[in-house]
Coordinates of N, CA, C and O in Angstrom, one line a residue:
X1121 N 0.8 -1.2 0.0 CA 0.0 0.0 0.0 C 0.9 1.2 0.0 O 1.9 1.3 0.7
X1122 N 0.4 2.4 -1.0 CA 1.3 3.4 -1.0 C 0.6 4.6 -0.4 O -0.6 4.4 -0.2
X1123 N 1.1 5.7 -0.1 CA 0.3 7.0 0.1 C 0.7 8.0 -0.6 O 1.8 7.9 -1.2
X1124 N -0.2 9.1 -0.7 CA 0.0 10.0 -1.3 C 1.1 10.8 -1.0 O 1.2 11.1 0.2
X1125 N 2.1 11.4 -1.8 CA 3.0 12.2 -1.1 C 2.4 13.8 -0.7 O 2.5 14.1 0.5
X1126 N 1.7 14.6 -1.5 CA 1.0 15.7 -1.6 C -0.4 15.3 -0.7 O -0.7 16.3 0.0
X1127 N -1.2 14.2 -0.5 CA -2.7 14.8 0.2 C -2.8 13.7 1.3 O -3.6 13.8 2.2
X1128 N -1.6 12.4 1.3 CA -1.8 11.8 2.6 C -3.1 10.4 1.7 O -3.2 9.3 2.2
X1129 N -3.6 10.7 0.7 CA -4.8 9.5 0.7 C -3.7 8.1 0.0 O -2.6 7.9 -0.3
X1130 N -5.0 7.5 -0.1 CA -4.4 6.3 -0.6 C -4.4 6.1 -1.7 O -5.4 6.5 -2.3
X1131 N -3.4 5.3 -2.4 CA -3.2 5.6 -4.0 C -3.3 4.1 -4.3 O -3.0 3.2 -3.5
X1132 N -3.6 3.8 -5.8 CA -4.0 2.9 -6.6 C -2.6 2.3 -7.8 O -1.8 3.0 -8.3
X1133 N -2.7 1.3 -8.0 CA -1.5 1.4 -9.2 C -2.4 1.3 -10.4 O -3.5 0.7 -10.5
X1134 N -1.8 1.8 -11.3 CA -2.0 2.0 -12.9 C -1.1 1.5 -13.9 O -0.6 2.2 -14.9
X1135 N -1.0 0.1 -13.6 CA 0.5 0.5 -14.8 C 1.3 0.1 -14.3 O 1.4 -0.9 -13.6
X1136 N 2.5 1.3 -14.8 CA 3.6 1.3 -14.1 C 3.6 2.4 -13.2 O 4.7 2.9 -13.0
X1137 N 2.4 3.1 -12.4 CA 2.3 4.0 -12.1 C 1.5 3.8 -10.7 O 0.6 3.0 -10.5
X1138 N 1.9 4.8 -9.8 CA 0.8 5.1 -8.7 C -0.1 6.0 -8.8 O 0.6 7.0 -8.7
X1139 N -1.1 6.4 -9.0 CA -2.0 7.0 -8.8 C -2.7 7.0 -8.0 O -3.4 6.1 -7.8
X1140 N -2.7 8.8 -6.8 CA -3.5 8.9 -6.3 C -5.1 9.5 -6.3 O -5.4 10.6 -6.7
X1141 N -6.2 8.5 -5.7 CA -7.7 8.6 -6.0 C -8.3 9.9 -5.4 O -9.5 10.2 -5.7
X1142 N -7.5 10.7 -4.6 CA -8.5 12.1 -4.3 C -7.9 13.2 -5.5 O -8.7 13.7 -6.3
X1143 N -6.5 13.4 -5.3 CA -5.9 14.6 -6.0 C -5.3 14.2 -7.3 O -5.0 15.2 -8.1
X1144 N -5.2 12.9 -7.9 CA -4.8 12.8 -9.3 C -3.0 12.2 -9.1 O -2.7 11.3 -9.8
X1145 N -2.0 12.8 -8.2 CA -0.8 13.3 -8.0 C -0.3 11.8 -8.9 O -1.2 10.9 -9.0
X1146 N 0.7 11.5 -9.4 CA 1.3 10.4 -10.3 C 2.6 10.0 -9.6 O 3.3 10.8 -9.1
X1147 N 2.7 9.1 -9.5 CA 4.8 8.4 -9.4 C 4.9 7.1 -10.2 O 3.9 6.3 -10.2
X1148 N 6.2 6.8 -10.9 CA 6.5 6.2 -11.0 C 6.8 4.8 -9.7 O 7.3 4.9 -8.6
X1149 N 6.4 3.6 -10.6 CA 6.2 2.2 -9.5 C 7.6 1.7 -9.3 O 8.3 1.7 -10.4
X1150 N 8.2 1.2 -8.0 CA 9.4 1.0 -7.4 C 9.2 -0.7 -7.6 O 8.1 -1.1 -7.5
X1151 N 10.0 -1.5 -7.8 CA 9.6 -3.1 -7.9 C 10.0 -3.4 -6.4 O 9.3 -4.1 -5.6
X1152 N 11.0 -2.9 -6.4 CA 11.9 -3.6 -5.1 C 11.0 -2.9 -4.1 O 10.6 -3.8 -3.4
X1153 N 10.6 -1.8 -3.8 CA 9.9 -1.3 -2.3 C 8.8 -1.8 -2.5 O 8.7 -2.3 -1.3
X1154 N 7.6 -2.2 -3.1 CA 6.7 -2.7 -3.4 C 7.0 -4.3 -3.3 O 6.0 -5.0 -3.7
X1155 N 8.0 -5.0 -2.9 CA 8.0 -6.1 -2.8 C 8.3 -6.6 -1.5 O 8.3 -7.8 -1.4
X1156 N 8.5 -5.9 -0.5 CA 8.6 -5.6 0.7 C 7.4 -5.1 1.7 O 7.2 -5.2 2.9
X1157 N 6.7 -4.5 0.6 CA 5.2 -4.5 1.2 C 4.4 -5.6 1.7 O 4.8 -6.7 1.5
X1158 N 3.5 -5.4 2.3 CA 2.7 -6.9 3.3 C 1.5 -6.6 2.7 O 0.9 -5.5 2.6
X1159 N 0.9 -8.1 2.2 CA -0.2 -7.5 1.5 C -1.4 -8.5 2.1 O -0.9 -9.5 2.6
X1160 N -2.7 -8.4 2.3 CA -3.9 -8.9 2.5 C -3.5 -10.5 2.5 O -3.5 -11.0 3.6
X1161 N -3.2 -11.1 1.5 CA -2.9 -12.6 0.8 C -1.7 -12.7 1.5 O -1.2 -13.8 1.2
X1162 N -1.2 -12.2 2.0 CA 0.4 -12.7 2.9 C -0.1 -13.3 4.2 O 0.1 -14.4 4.8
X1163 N -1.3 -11.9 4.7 CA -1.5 -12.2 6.5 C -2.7 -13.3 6.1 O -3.0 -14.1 7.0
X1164 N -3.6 -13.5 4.9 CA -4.5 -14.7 5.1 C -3.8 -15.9 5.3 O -4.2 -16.7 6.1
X1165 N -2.4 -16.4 4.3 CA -1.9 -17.3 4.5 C -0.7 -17.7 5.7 O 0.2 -18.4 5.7
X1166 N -1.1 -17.1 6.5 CA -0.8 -17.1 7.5 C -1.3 -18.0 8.6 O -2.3 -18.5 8.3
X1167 N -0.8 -18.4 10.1 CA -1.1 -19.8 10.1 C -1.6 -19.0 11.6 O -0.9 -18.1 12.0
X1168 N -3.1 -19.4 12.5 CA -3.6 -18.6 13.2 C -3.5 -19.9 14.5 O -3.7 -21.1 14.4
X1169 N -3.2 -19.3 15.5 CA -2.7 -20.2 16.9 C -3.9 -19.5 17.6 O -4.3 -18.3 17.6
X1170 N -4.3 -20.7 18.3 CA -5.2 -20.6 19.1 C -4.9 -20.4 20.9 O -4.2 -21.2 21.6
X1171 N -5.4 -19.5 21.3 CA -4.8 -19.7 22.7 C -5.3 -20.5 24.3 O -5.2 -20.0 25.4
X1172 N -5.8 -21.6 23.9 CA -5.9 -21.8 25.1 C -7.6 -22.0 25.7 O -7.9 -23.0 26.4
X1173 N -8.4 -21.1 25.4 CA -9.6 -21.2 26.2 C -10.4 -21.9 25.3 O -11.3 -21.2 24.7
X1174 N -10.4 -23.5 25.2 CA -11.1 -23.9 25.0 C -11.8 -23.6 23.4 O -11.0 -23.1 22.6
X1175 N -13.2 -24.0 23.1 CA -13.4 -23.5 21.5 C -13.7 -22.1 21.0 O -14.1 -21.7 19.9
X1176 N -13.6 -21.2 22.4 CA -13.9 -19.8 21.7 C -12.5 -19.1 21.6 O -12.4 -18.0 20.9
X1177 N -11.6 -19.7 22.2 CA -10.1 -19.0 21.6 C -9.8 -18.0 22.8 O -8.8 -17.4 22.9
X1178 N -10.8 -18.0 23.6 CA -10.9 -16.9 24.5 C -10.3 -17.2 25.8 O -10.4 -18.3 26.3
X1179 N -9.5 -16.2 26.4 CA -8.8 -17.1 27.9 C -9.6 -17.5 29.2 O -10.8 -17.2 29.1
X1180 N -9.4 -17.9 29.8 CA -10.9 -18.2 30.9 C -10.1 -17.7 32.4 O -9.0 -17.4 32.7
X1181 N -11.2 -17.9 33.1 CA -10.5 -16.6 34.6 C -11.8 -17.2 35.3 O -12.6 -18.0 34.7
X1182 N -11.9 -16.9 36.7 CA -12.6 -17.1 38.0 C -13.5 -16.3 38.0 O -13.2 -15.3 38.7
X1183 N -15.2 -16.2 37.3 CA -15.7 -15.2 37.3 C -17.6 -16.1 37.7 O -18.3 -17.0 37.3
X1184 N -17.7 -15.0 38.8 CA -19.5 -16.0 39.3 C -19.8 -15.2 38.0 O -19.3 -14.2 37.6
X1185 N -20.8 -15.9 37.5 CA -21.9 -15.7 36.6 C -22.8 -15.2 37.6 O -23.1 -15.6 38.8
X1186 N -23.5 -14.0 36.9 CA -24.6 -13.9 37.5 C -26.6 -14.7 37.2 O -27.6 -14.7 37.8
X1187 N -26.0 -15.1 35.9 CA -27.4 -16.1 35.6 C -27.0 -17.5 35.9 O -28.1 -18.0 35.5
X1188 N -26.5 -18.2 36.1 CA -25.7 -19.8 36.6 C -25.6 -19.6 37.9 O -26.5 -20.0 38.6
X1189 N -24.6 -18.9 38.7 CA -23.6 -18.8 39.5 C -22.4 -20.3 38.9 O -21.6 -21.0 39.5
X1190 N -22.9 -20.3 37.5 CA -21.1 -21.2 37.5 C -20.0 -20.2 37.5 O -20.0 -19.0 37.3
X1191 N -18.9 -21.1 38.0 CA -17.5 -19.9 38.6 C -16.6 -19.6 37.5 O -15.6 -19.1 38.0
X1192 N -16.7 -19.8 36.2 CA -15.5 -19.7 35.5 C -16.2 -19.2 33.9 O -17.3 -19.5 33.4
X1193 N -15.2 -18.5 33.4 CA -16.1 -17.1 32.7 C -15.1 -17.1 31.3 O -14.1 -16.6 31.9
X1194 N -14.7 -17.3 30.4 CA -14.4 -16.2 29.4 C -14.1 -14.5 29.4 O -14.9 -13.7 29.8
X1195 N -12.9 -14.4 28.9 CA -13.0 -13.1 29.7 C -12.1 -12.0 27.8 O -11.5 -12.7 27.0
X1196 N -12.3 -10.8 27.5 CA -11.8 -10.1 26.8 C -12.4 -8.9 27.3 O -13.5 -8.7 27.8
X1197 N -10.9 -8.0 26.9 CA -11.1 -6.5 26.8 C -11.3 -5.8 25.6 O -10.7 -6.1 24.5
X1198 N -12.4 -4.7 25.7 CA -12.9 -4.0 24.9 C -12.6 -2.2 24.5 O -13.1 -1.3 25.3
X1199 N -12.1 -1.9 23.6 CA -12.3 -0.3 23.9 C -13.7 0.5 23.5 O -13.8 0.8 22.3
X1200 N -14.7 0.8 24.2 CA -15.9 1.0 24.2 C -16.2 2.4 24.1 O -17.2 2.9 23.5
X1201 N -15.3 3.3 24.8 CA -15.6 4.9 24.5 C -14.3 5.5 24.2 O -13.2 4.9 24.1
X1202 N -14.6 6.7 24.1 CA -13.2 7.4 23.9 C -11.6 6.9 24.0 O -11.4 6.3 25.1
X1203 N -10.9 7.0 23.4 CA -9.4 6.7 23.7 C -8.6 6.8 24.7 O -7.7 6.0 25.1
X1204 N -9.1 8.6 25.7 CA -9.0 8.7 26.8 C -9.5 7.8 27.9 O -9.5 8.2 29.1
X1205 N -9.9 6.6 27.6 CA -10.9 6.8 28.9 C -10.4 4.5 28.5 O -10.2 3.9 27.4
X1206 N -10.5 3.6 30.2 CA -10.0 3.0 30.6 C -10.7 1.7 29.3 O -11.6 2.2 28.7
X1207 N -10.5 0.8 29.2 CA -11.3 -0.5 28.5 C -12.0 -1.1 29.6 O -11.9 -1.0 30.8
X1208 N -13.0 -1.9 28.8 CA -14.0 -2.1 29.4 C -14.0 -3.8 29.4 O -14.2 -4.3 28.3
X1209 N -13.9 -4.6 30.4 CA -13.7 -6.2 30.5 C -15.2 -7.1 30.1 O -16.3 -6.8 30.5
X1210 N -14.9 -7.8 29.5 CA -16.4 -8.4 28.9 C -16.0 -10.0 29.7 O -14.8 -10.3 30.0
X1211 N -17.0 -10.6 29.8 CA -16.9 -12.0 30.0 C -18.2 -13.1 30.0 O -19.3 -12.9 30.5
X1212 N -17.6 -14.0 29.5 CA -19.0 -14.6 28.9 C -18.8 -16.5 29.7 O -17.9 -17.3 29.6
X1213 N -19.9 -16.6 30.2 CA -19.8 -18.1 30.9 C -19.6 -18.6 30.1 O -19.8 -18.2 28.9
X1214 N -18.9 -20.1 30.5 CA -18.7 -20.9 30.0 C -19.6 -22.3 30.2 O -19.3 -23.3 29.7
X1215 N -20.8 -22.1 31.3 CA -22.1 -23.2 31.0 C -22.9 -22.4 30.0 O -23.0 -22.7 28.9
X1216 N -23.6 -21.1 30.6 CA -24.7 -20.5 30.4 C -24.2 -19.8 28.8 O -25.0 -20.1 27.9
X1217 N -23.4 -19.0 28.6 CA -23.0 -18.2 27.8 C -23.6 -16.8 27.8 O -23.6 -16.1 26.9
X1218 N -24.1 -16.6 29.0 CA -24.7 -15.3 29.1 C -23.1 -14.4 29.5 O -22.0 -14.7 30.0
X1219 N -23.6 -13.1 28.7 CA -22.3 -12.7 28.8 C -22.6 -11.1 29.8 O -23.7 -10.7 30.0
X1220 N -21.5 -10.4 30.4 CA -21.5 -9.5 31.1 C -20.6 -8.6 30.8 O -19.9 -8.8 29.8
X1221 N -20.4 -7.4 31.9 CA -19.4 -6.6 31.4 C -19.2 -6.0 32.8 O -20.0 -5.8 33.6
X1222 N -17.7 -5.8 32.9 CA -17.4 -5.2 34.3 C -16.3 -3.5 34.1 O -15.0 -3.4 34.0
X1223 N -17.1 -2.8 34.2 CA -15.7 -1.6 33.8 C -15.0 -0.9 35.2 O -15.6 -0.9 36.4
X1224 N -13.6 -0.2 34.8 CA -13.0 0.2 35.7 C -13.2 1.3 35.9 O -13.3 2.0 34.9
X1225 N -13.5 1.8 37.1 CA -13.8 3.4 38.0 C -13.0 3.8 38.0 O -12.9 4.9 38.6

């Protein structure tokens, strides 16, 4: 993927050429820097590791359910508001699958 040098957008190849899609701007195409690039079809064929919790991939932690009272939960963090502001812990049983959310004060 290339960027625009002049507007910052993302540019298309043409050819032997980059073209950018907002402002027009042109460069000639590099083989060698472009071959160094990471592309969509690189990270698909890539080989994905599972970690551990069981079949949701998810890690598991000591958590009462509040619809079961089973003790052991699924757990992932979320960024839910602003950038400033703390993530928010989700966790989902692992009898019931009802899921919850616990945020930091």
């Amino acid at each position: 993927m290339k960027f625009c040098d002049e507007c910052g957008s993302m540019m298309q190849t043409e050819g032997d050429k980059w073209v950018c899609t907002q402002c027009g701007y042109e460069t000639l195409r590099d083989e060698a820097a472009e071959a160094e690039m990471v592309t969509t079809q690189a990270q698909e064929e890539s080989e994905i590791i599972e970690s551990g919790g069981g079949s949701s991939g998810l890690p598991t932690t000591s958590a009462n359910c509040p619809n079961c009272d089973n003790d052991e939960a699924y757990w992932y963090m979320q960024q839910i508001r602003s950038a400033d502001e703390s993530e928010t812990r989700f966790f989902v049983c692992t009898e019931c699958e009802h899921k919850w959310r616990e945020d930091d004060h």
